[in-house]
Amino acid sequence: MLELRRIRKSYPTPQGLLPVLQGVDLRLAAGESLALMGESGSGKSTLLHLAAGLDTPDDGEVRLDDQPLSALDEPARARLRRERLGLVFQQYHLVPSLTAADNLRLQARLAGREDAAWSRELLERLGLAGMAGRYPEQLSGGQQQRLAIGRALAARPALLLADEPTGNLDENSADEVLALLLALVRDRGCALLMVTHSPRVAAPLDRCLRLRHGRIAEASL
Amino acid sequence: MNAASPRTAFLTLFSHYRRHPGQLAMLIVGLWVASALWSGVQAINASARDSYARAEALFSTGLDRIERRDGRPLTLDDYLSLRLAGAPVSPMVEGEIELAGGRRVEVLGVDPLTLPEISGFRTAGGTGSLRDFLQPPYRTRLAPDTLASLTAEDDALPSLADGRALPPLELAPELPPGLAVMDIAVALELLERDGLSHLLVAPDARVELPDSLVRSAAATPMAPGQLTDSFHLNLTAMGLLALVVGLLIVHTALSLTLEQRLGLMRTLRALGVSGRALVGLLLSELLLLGLLGAALGILSGAWLARWLLPDVAASLQALYGERVGIELALPWHYWLGGLAVTLGGLLTAGLGTLWRAARLDVLGLGHAQAWRAQFLRQLRSMTLAGGLLWLVALGLLVWLDRQPPAEGLTPGFVMIAAGLLGSALWLPPLLAMLLVGAGHLLRRHPLAQWALADLQLQLPRLSVAMMALLLALSANLGVGSMVGGFRLTFLEWLDQRLVADLYLRLPPAQYQAAVDWLESRDEIDTLLPRASAEATLLAKEGSQYQPRPASVYGVTPHPTLTESWPLLASQENAASAWRAFARGAAMINEQLALATGLAPGQRLRLSSPSGPLELPIAAVYPDYGNPRGEVMLTTTDLSARFQTSPDSIAIVLERELPPGAIETLRRDLIQALGIGGGSLIDQREIRRRSTDIFERTFAITRALNTLTLGVAGLALLSSLLAQSSQRRGQLAPLWALGVARGPLAGAGVVQLGSAALVTGLLAVPVGLALSWCLVAVINVAAFGWRLPLYVFPAQIAATLALALGVALLAAVLPAWRLWRTSPRILLTEFEAL
């Protein structure tokens, strides 16, 4: 499904190049869930951005469904993101002027594969059925994150990339959102790569990798 | 706080602009352009008023004038016989001379020895010796700005076009611009005249006049300041519009900086800066920016005025015959006034910012603004305020309709301002409503749906720039339609009035000889003699008006003339009106009809050498550009009743003359009658001169209009640029969801283009309403005549194209920047969210 080979990535700083990823290898099979852990600045989010085609590595290769992302131009990578990937962000990034229902359907519509029944089911399962007409500012943090998960899943992605999806939530809400996310991912047979720094959040996933100083340090919790 | 604290807090607040220099630039540019256009107009007004004040000081001396009833020059015999009869009259001659290089200057010849004590002409604004003034080589007294304009090109002292020298120059700062005062003997010689223009007499002096002369009271002529008030009010209104448009930019920038500094201000409050101190700091920041913007604006305004003043001077000369100096004369209050208006405007625009800062909730730190509820409240207030302003405008319209003509200029402008502002306030609610509607219609098109929803988010900030665009577009269309309509009407009217090919002016003694000579020529089809005289329109019992001076104009009602001469109103139809006219009825111009309420079918009373005349009114005719009331009679009637003879002949030539025939006739006529070339004017020449005057008259209006539109475009551009970094942050998530940069940039252009198109569409009815107000209300109040309203589809299309053009121009730069933004930058924006 997703394969990262010998990925290297550095960022320019006033003091010179700062290496963030220094030869990372990672494989994720279809339907598998993987937690990526590490301290702040260990390169977790950079790795997620590379996997999503939001950024390009300095060296190494990212392959999605055996297709190298480096061979794609920007519009093709954008098409890949909207058709094959689902992204969940820590800050939700909902469109404030669209209702919950429209936010949920946004990516599916952009991908041209809106399924009204699936969208309704998602709203139902996410506990947002009675709030379809509300705007994001009228929802709680947990509800907004559930809506963001719904948006990512509404287009039936093959791979869900989640960056600290529960980082802004209290413990109860975080548990609730996580359980829902995993249930939906398993039901759909979708692969999941989740960045987190919480072992508690990483525990229910199939596998866990720890990044330290730009390298994979451990292969289990 | 200790002494260093306010400085630290101020620098902390101001540090925001280090990261957002675009917002600082937008604030200063807004203040700069608003202040520049306003100050420019005020500088023009101040300079013109200085010229009027000098003219009034010289001419408004309370002296009565004595003239010939037939409008001809007075002879020296007329003058001497009055002096011999003991009348304390003083002669005066007025005229224009052409200097080498084609420049023209007005010459006033006076006799200081016979002038009454109270006359300003006695010293003629100079301090030199009276003996020098009266004795050869005499003196030419003129104002320093007149001298500067005459010697500007080569620094040589001016001489006449034919090489004769002017008497030595003597500066007289109190004289109005464009005027040279000298002894009457030398003036008559320079002007090549032997007759006097008029005589002056103190109002309390008793003088027995023969029937051929008429005395007009000192109070009769209007002061130039009064006459030109409408013109300056018009300029002030345009300047005010530019000021409002500029301040809208400032308001947008201030709101943006406040919004982005809310967190910083809360932090400062939490760190111990009091609310009062915070408001004080913001006020200091506003003052600092205001002083900078005002200084730039006032200096640019003076430069702008210097650039526009020659056109304004030409307009005033064409419209009112008033000479205005083309050198700027800026009194001290110009500088202080400019500063006060800029700072006042800035404080008004920033009042909301200060209010919000004063009420800042420290505990609200980090709380997201409920923008929707706030914006909906704002939209409701705008709808309400817009409605109230429209009610004010409609109320004033009803009130103005009941007022006599030539009154209500200021209420007329207030009505226009209320209507324009009301419409501008209705724009954001209308846009919001359309966005919701379009969002429902396009719900199956995700990118369009997102673009509409996103535009809703941008609307609170964009709406102010859109309001500025609406004001500028409406003014552009309204004034453009008015000028275009005026142009069309004026040229059509000119064509209808100028039925003859040549116009010959000549002294009465040569009239018969000229007619005999012309009738012997084969090229001539018809001769239409014309005459003119001055009279007083007498009030009748029960009439609503006071006695007033009126010109009397004599024409020959030949079919060549009557078939094309336009009439505005007649009792039955044009043909019967002309038949009545030929039988002795009068026609009056629109100005006189509007000022007195006289109409076809009624009778008027006119003074004449043979006693008061009572004449039926056959029709009302348009008389554009004439500030005076006029009564028209047949040339035969006028000559008989005013004991005068024709003073000009309109010469209609045979059709299909061989090429060069007109030139041959011209040459022969000048030779046969021994007249100057200036006495014979070609119809094409009159048309060209009139069109030139027309174009120059509206040059200032067009220039200010274009500048205002430029300011509105700038408002839009700066508004977009100032929020472009914030916008990238909003676009980054969508890019992450799979929309490439190209479509995102394109969506931005389409968003703004659609909003501008709606604004342009709304500007069409608003602009047409403005045009109607200008031709039907302002024009009548300012000039005494009404223009027909013309709608120019091409102009409407141009307005829409202009709206789109301005918006696209403003949108293209941010869109191009977005399209060129590397994914790495977008990623940074994305991570920063």
Coordinates of C-alpha atoms in Angstrom, one line a residue, chain B residues 194-642:
Chain B
D194 CA -13.5 104.8 -30.0
G195 CA -16.4 104.0 -27.8
L196 CA -16.8 103.4 -24.1
S197 CA -18.1 100.2 -22.5
H198 CA -20.1 101.9 -19.8
L199 CA -20.1 104.7 -17.3
L200 CA -20.0 104.4 -13.6
V201 CA -21.9 106.6 -11.1
A202 CA -22.3 106.6 -7.4
P203 CA -25.6 105.1 -6.4
D204 CA -26.8 108.2 -4.6
A205 CA -26.0 110.5 -7.5
R206 CA -29.1 111.8 -9.4
V207 CA -28.6 111.7 -13.1
E208 CA -31.1 112.5 -15.8
L209 CA -30.6 110.0 -18.6
P210 CA -31.8 110.2 -22.2
D211 CA -34.0 107.3 -23.4
S212 CA -31.1 105.6 -25.2
L213 CA -29.3 104.9 -22.0
V214 CA -30.2 102.7 -19.1
R215 CA -28.9 102.7 -15.5
S216 CA -28.5 99.4 -13.6
A217 CA -28.2 99.3 -9.9
A218 CA -25.0 98.3 -8.2
A219 CA -26.5 95.3 -6.6
T220 CA -27.7 93.7 -9.9
P221 CA -24.6 91.8 -10.9
M222 CA -23.9 88.8 -8.9
A223 CA -20.6 88.4 -7.2
P224 CA -18.4 85.8 -8.9
G225 CA -18.1 83.9 -5.7
Q226 CA -21.9 83.4 -5.6
L227 CA -22.0 82.5 -9.3
T228 CA -19.4 79.9 -9.1
D229 CA -20.6 78.4 -5.8
S230 CA -22.2 75.5 -7.6
F231 CA -19.0 74.7 -9.4
H232 CA -17.0 74.6 -6.2
L233 CA -19.7 72.7 -4.4
N234 CA -19.4 70.1 -7.2
L235 CA -15.7 69.9 -6.8
T236 CA -16.0 69.7 -3.0
A237 CA -18.5 66.8 -3.4
M238 CA -16.1 65.0 -5.7
G239 CA -13.3 65.6 -3.2
L240 CA -15.5 64.3 -0.3
L241 CA -16.3 61.2 -2.3
A242 CA -12.6 60.5 -2.8
L243 CA -12.0 61.2 0.9
V244 CA -14.7 58.7 1.9
V245 CA -13.4 56.1 -0.5
G246 CA -9.8 56.6 0.9
L247 CA -11.0 56.4 4.4
L248 CA -12.8 53.1 3.6
I249 CA -9.3 51.7 2.8
V250 CA -8.1 53.0 6.2
H251 CA -11.0 51.4 8.0
T252 CA -10.4 48.1 6.3
A253 CA -6.7 48.2 7.2
L254 CA -7.4 49.2 10.8
S255 CA -10.0 46.4 11.3
L256 CA -7.5 43.9 9.9
T257 CA -4.6 45.1 12.2
L258 CA -6.9 45.1 15.2
E259 CA -8.2 41.6 14.5
Q260 CA -4.7 40.2 14.1
R261 CA -3.5 42.0 17.2
L262 CA -6.3 40.9 19.5
G263 CA -4.2 38.2 21.0
L264 CA -1.2 40.6 21.5
M265 CA -3.5 43.2 23.1
R266 CA -4.9 40.6 25.5
T267 CA -1.4 39.5 26.4
L268 CA -0.4 43.1 27.1
R269 CA -3.5 43.5 29.2
A270 CA -2.7 40.3 31.1
L271 CA 0.8 41.6 31.6
G272 CA -0.5 44.7 33.3
V273 CA -1.2 47.4 30.7
S274 CA -4.5 49.0 31.6
G275 CA -7.3 49.3 29.1
R276 CA -7.0 53.1 29.2
A277 CA -3.3 52.9 28.5
L278 CA -3.9 50.5 25.6
V279 CA -6.4 52.9 24.0
G280 CA -3.9 55.7 24.5
L281 CA -1.2 53.7 22.8
L282 CA -3.5 52.9 19.8
L283 CA -4.5 56.6 19.7
S284 CA -0.8 57.6 19.6
E285 CA -0.3 55.1 16.8
L286 CA -3.2 56.5 14.8
L287 CA -1.9 60.1 15.4
L288 CA 1.6 59.1 14.2
L289 CA 0.2 57.4 11.1
G290 CA -2.3 60.3 10.5
L291 CA 0.4 62.9 10.6
L292 CA 2.5 61.0 8.2
G293 CA -0.4 60.4 5.8
A294 CA -1.7 64.0 6.1
A295 CA 1.8 65.4 5.4
L296 CA 2.2 63.2 2.3
G297 CA -1.4 63.9 1.2
I298 CA -1.4 67.7 1.6
L299 CA 1.8 68.0 -0.3
S300 CA 0.5 65.7 -3.1
G301 CA -2.8 67.6 -3.0
A302 CA -0.9 70.9 -3.7
W303 CA 0.9 69.2 -6.5
L304 CA -2.4 67.8 -7.9
A305 CA -4.0 71.2 -7.7
R306 CA -1.2 72.8 -9.6
W307 CA -1.6 70.2 -12.3
L308 CA -5.4 70.6 -12.5
L309 CA -5.7 74.3 -12.0
P310 CA -5.2 75.4 -15.6
D311 CA -8.2 73.2 -16.6
V312 CA -10.3 74.5 -13.7
A313 CA -9.4 78.0 -14.7
A314 CA -10.5 77.2 -18.3
S315 CA -13.8 75.7 -17.0
L316 CA -14.6 78.8 -14.9
Q317 CA -13.8 81.1 -17.7
A318 CA -16.0 79.0 -20.0
L319 CA -18.9 78.6 -17.6
Y320 CA -19.0 81.9 -15.8
G321 CA -16.5 84.2 -17.6
E322 CA -14.5 84.3 -14.4
R323 CA -10.8 84.6 -14.6
V324 CA -9.0 82.5 -12.1
G325 CA -5.2 82.6 -11.5
I326 CA -3.3 79.5 -12.5
E327 CA -0.8 80.0 -9.7
L328 CA -1.7 78.4 -6.4
A329 CA -2.6 80.7 -3.6
L330 CA -2.7 78.6 -0.4
P331 CA -3.8 80.4 2.8
W332 CA -2.7 79.1 6.2
H333 CA -6.0 77.5 6.8
Y334 CA -5.5 75.2 3.8
W335 CA -2.6 73.4 5.6
L336 CA -4.4 73.2 9.0
G337 CA -7.7 72.3 7.4
G338 CA -6.1 69.4 5.4
L339 CA -4.5 68.1 8.6
A340 CA -7.7 68.4 10.6
V341 CA -9.8 66.7 8.0
T342 CA -7.3 63.8 7.6
L343 CA -6.9 63.3 11.3
G344 CA -10.7 63.7 11.9
G345 CA -11.4 61.2 9.1
L346 CA -8.8 58.8 10.5
L347 CA -10.2 59.0 14.0
T348 CA -13.7 58.4 12.6
A349 CA -12.4 55.4 10.7
G350 CA -10.6 54.1 13.8
L351 CA -13.3 54.8 16.3
G352 CA -14.5 51.2 16.1
T353 CA -11.0 49.9 16.7
L354 CA -10.5 52.1 19.7
W355 CA -13.9 51.1 21.1
R356 CA -13.2 47.4 20.7
A357 CA -9.8 47.8 22.3
A358 CA -11.4 49.6 25.2
R359 CA -13.9 46.8 25.8
L360 CA -11.3 44.0 25.3
D361 CA -12.0 41.0 27.5
V362 CA -8.8 39.8 29.0
L363 CA -10.3 36.4 29.8
G364 CA -11.3 36.0 26.2
L365 CA -7.7 35.2 25.3
G366 CA -7.6 32.6 22.6
H367 CA -11.4 32.4 22.2
A368 CA -12.4 32.2 18.6
Q369 CA -14.6 35.0 17.4
A370 CA -18.1 33.9 16.5
W371 CA -17.8 35.6 13.2
R372 CA -21.1 34.4 11.8
A373 CA -23.3 35.9 14.5
Q374 CA -21.3 39.1 14.5
F375 CA -21.4 39.5 10.7
L376 CA -25.1 38.8 10.6
R377 CA -25.6 41.6 13.2
Q378 CA -23.5 43.8 11.1
L379 CA -25.5 43.0 8.0
R380 CA -28.7 43.8 9.8
S381 CA -27.3 47.2 10.9
M382 CA -26.2 47.9 7.4
T383 CA -29.6 47.1 5.9
L384 CA -31.3 49.4 8.5
A385 CA -28.8 52.3 8.1
G386 CA -29.0 52.0 4.3
G387 CA -32.8 52.1 4.4
L388 CA -32.7 55.1 6.7
L389 CA -30.4 56.9 4.3
W390 CA -32.6 56.1 1.4
L391 CA -35.6 57.5 3.3
V392 CA -33.6 60.7 3.9
A393 CA -32.8 60.9 0.2
L394 CA -36.4 60.3 -0.9
G395 CA -37.6 62.8 1.7
L396 CA -35.2 65.4 0.3
L397 CA -36.3 64.6 -3.2
V398 CA -39.9 65.3 -2.4
W399 CA -38.9 68.5 -0.5
L400 CA -36.7 69.7 -3.4
D401 CA -39.6 69.1 -5.8
R402 CA -41.6 71.7 -4.0
Q403 CA -38.8 74.3 -3.9
P404 CA -38.4 77.1 -6.5
P405 CA -35.8 76.3 -9.1
A406 CA -32.2 77.6 -8.6
E407 CA -32.5 76.7 -5.0
G408 CA -31.5 73.7 -3.0
L409 CA -28.1 73.0 -4.3
T410 CA -26.7 71.9 -1.0
P411 CA -29.7 69.8 -0.1
G412 CA -29.4 68.3 -3.6
F413 CA -25.9 67.2 -2.9
V414 CA -26.9 65.9 0.6
M415 CA -29.7 63.9 -1.2
I416 CA -27.1 62.4 -3.6
A417 CA -24.7 61.6 -0.7
A418 CA -27.5 59.9 1.3
G419 CA -28.5 57.8 -1.8
L420 CA -25.0 56.8 -2.6
L421 CA -24.1 55.9 1.0
G422 CA -27.4 54.1 1.4
S423 CA -26.7 52.0 -1.7
A424 CA -23.2 51.3 -0.5
L425 CA -24.5 50.0 2.8
W426 CA -26.9 47.7 1.1
L427 CA -24.2 46.1 -1.0
P428 CA -22.8 43.7 1.7
P429 CA -26.3 42.4 2.7
L430 CA -27.1 41.9 -1.0
L431 CA -23.8 40.1 -1.7
A432 CA -24.4 37.9 1.4
M433 CA -27.9 37.0 0.2
L434 CA -26.7 36.2 -3.3
L435 CA -23.9 34.1 -1.9
V436 CA -26.3 32.0 0.1
G437 CA -28.6 31.6 -2.9
A438 CA -25.8 30.7 -5.2
G439 CA -24.4 28.3 -2.6
H440 CA -27.7 26.4 -2.7
L441 CA -27.8 26.4 -6.5
L442 CA -24.2 25.2 -6.8
R443 CA -24.2 22.6 -4.0
R444 CA -23.4 19.8 -6.5
H445 CA -20.2 21.6 -7.6
P446 CA -17.9 21.3 -4.6
L447 CA -15.2 23.7 -5.6
A448 CA -17.8 26.4 -6.5
Q449 CA -19.6 25.6 -3.3
W450 CA -16.4 26.0 -1.4
A451 CA -15.5 29.2 -3.3
L452 CA -18.9 30.7 -2.4
A453 CA -18.6 29.7 1.2
D454 CA -15.1 31.0 1.4
L455 CA -16.2 34.3 -0.2
Q456 CA -18.7 34.6 2.6
L457 CA -15.8 34.3 5.0
Q458 CA -13.9 37.1 3.2
L459 CA -17.0 39.3 2.9
P460 CA -16.6 41.1 6.3
R461 CA -13.3 42.5 5.2
L462 CA -13.9 42.6 1.4
S463 CA -17.2 44.4 1.7
V464 CA -15.7 47.7 2.6
A465 CA -13.4 47.7 -0.5
M466 CA -16.5 46.6 -2.5
M467 CA -18.5 49.5 -1.1
A468 CA -15.6 51.8 -2.2
L469 CA -15.7 50.3 -5.6
L470 CA -19.5 50.7 -5.8
L471 CA -19.2 54.4 -4.9
A472 CA -16.5 55.0 -7.4
L473 CA -18.3 53.1 -10.2
S474 CA -21.6 54.8 -9.6
A475 CA -20.0 58.2 -9.6
N476 CA -18.1 57.2 -12.8
L477 CA -21.3 56.0 -14.5
G478 CA -23.5 58.8 -13.2
V479 CA -21.1 61.7 -14.0
G480 CA -20.1 60.0 -17.3
S481 CA -23.8 59.7 -18.3
M482 CA -24.4 63.3 -17.3
V483 CA -21.4 64.6 -19.2
G484 CA -22.2 62.3 -22.2
G485 CA -25.8 63.4 -22.2
F486 CA -24.8 67.0 -21.9
R487 CA -22.4 66.6 -24.7
L488 CA -25.0 65.0 -27.0
T489 CA -27.7 67.5 -26.1
F490 CA -25.3 70.4 -26.4
L491 CA -23.9 69.4 -29.8
E492 CA -27.4 68.6 -31.1
W493 CA -28.6 72.0 -29.8
L494 CA -25.6 73.7 -31.4
D495 CA -26.3 72.1 -34.7
Q496 CA -29.9 73.1 -34.5
R497 CA -29.1 76.7 -33.5
L498 CA -26.2 77.1 -36.0
V499 CA -28.3 77.0 -39.1
A500 CA -26.3 79.5 -41.0
D501 CA -22.9 78.9 -42.6
L502 CA -21.4 82.3 -41.7
Y503 CA -22.1 84.8 -39.0
L504 CA -21.2 88.5 -39.6
R505 CA -21.1 91.0 -36.8
L506 CA -20.9 94.7 -37.9
P507 CA -21.6 98.2 -36.7
P508 CA -25.1 99.6 -37.5
A509 CA -23.7 102.1 -40.0
Q510 CA -22.4 99.2 -42.2
Y511 CA -25.5 97.0 -41.9
Q512 CA -27.4 98.1 -45.1
A513 CA -24.2 98.2 -47.2
A514 CA -23.5 94.6 -46.1
V515 CA -27.0 93.4 -46.9
D516 CA -26.8 95.0 -50.3
W517 CA -23.5 93.5 -51.1
L518 CA -24.5 90.0 -49.8
E519 CA -27.8 90.0 -51.8
S520 CA -25.8 90.6 -55.0
R521 CA -23.9 87.4 -54.5
D522 CA -25.1 84.1 -56.1
E523 CA -23.7 82.0 -53.3
I524 CA -26.2 83.4 -50.8
D525 CA -29.4 81.5 -50.2
T526 CA -30.9 83.5 -47.2
L527 CA -29.9 86.3 -44.9
L528 CA -31.2 86.1 -41.4
P529 CA -30.6 89.5 -39.6
R530 CA -30.2 89.4 -35.8
A531 CA -30.4 92.0 -33.1
S532 CA -29.9 92.3 -29.4
A533 CA -30.8 94.7 -26.5
E534 CA -30.9 94.8 -22.8
A535 CA -34.1 95.2 -20.8
T536 CA -35.7 94.5 -17.5
L537 CA -38.4 91.9 -17.0
L538 CA -41.0 93.7 -15.0
A539 CA -43.0 92.0 -12.3
K540 CA -46.8 91.8 -12.9
E541 CA -49.5 91.9 -10.3
G542 CA -49.5 88.6 -8.5
S543 CA -46.3 87.4 -10.1
Q544 CA -44.0 85.3 -8.0
Y545 CA -40.8 87.0 -9.1
Q546 CA -38.9 90.2 -8.6
P547 CA -38.0 92.5 -11.6
R548 CA -34.8 91.1 -13.2
P549 CA -32.5 92.0 -16.0
A550 CA -33.0 90.0 -19.2
S551 CA -31.3 90.0 -22.6
V552 CA -33.5 90.5 -25.6
Y553 CA -32.5 88.6 -28.7
G554 CA -33.9 89.1 -32.2
V555 CA -34.0 86.4 -34.8
T556 CA -35.6 86.2 -38.2
P557 CA -38.3 83.4 -38.2
H558 CA -37.4 82.0 -41.7
P559 CA -38.2 78.3 -42.2
T560 CA -34.5 77.6 -42.4
L561 CA -34.3 78.6 -38.7
T562 CA -37.7 77.7 -37.4
E563 CA -37.6 74.1 -38.8
S564 CA -34.6 73.2 -36.8
W565 CA -34.7 75.5 -33.7
P566 CA -35.5 73.3 -30.7
L567 CA -38.4 74.2 -28.4
L568 CA -39.0 72.7 -25.0
A569 CA -42.7 73.8 -24.5
S570 CA -45.3 75.5 -26.5
Q571 CA -49.0 76.0 -26.1
E572 CA -50.2 73.8 -29.0
N573 CA -47.3 72.8 -31.2
A574 CA -44.1 74.2 -32.6
A575 CA -45.6 75.4 -35.9
S576 CA -48.3 77.4 -34.2
A577 CA -45.7 78.8 -31.7
W578 CA -43.6 80.1 -34.6
R579 CA -46.6 81.6 -36.3
A580 CA -47.5 83.4 -33.1
F581 CA -43.9 84.5 -32.8
A582 CA -43.9 85.9 -36.3
R583 CA -47.0 87.9 -35.3
G584 CA -45.3 89.5 -32.4
A585 CA -45.3 87.0 -29.5
A586 CA -42.2 86.4 -27.4
M587 CA -40.3 83.2 -26.7
I588 CA -38.3 82.8 -23.5
N589 CA -35.3 80.6 -22.6
E590 CA -35.6 77.8 -20.1
Q591 CA -33.5 79.7 -17.5
L592 CA -36.1 82.5 -17.4
A593 CA -39.0 80.1 -17.5
L594 CA -37.6 78.1 -14.5
A595 CA -36.7 81.2 -12.5
T596 CA -40.0 83.0 -13.0
G597 CA -42.5 80.2 -13.5
L598 CA -43.5 81.9 -16.8
A599 CA -45.0 79.4 -19.3
P600 CA -46.4 79.4 -22.9
G601 CA -49.8 81.1 -22.9
Q602 CA -49.0 83.6 -20.2
R603 CA -47.9 87.2 -20.8
L604 CA -44.7 88.9 -19.8
R605 CA -43.9 92.6 -19.1
L606 CA -40.7 94.0 -20.4
S607 CA -39.1 97.5 -20.1
S608 CA -38.4 99.2 -23.4
P609 CA -37.5 102.7 -24.6
S610 CA -41.1 103.1 -25.7
G611 CA -42.4 102.1 -22.3
P612 CA -43.4 98.7 -20.8
L613 CA -44.3 96.0 -23.3
E614 CA -46.7 93.3 -22.6
L615 CA -46.1 90.2 -24.8
P616 CA -47.7 86.8 -25.0
I617 CA -45.3 83.9 -24.5
A618 CA -45.4 81.5 -27.5
A619 CA -42.8 78.9 -26.4
V620 CA -39.8 78.1 -24.1
Y621 CA -36.5 77.2 -25.8
P622 CA -33.4 75.5 -24.4
D623 CA -30.4 77.8 -24.1
Y624 CA -27.5 75.7 -22.7
G625 CA -24.5 77.4 -21.2
N626 CA -26.2 80.8 -20.9
P627 CA -26.3 82.0 -17.3
R628 CA -28.9 84.8 -18.1
G629 CA -32.6 84.9 -18.7
E630 CA -33.4 85.7 -22.3
V631 CA -36.5 86.9 -24.2
M632 CA -36.6 86.3 -28.0
L633 CA -38.5 88.5 -30.4
T634 CA -38.3 88.8 -34.2
T635 CA -35.5 91.0 -35.3
T636 CA -38.1 93.4 -36.9
D637 CA -40.0 93.7 -33.6
L638 CA -36.9 94.1 -31.5
S639 CA -35.5 96.8 -33.8
A640 CA -38.8 98.7 -33.7
R641 CA -39.5 98.4 -30.0
F642 CA -36.0 99.0 -28.8

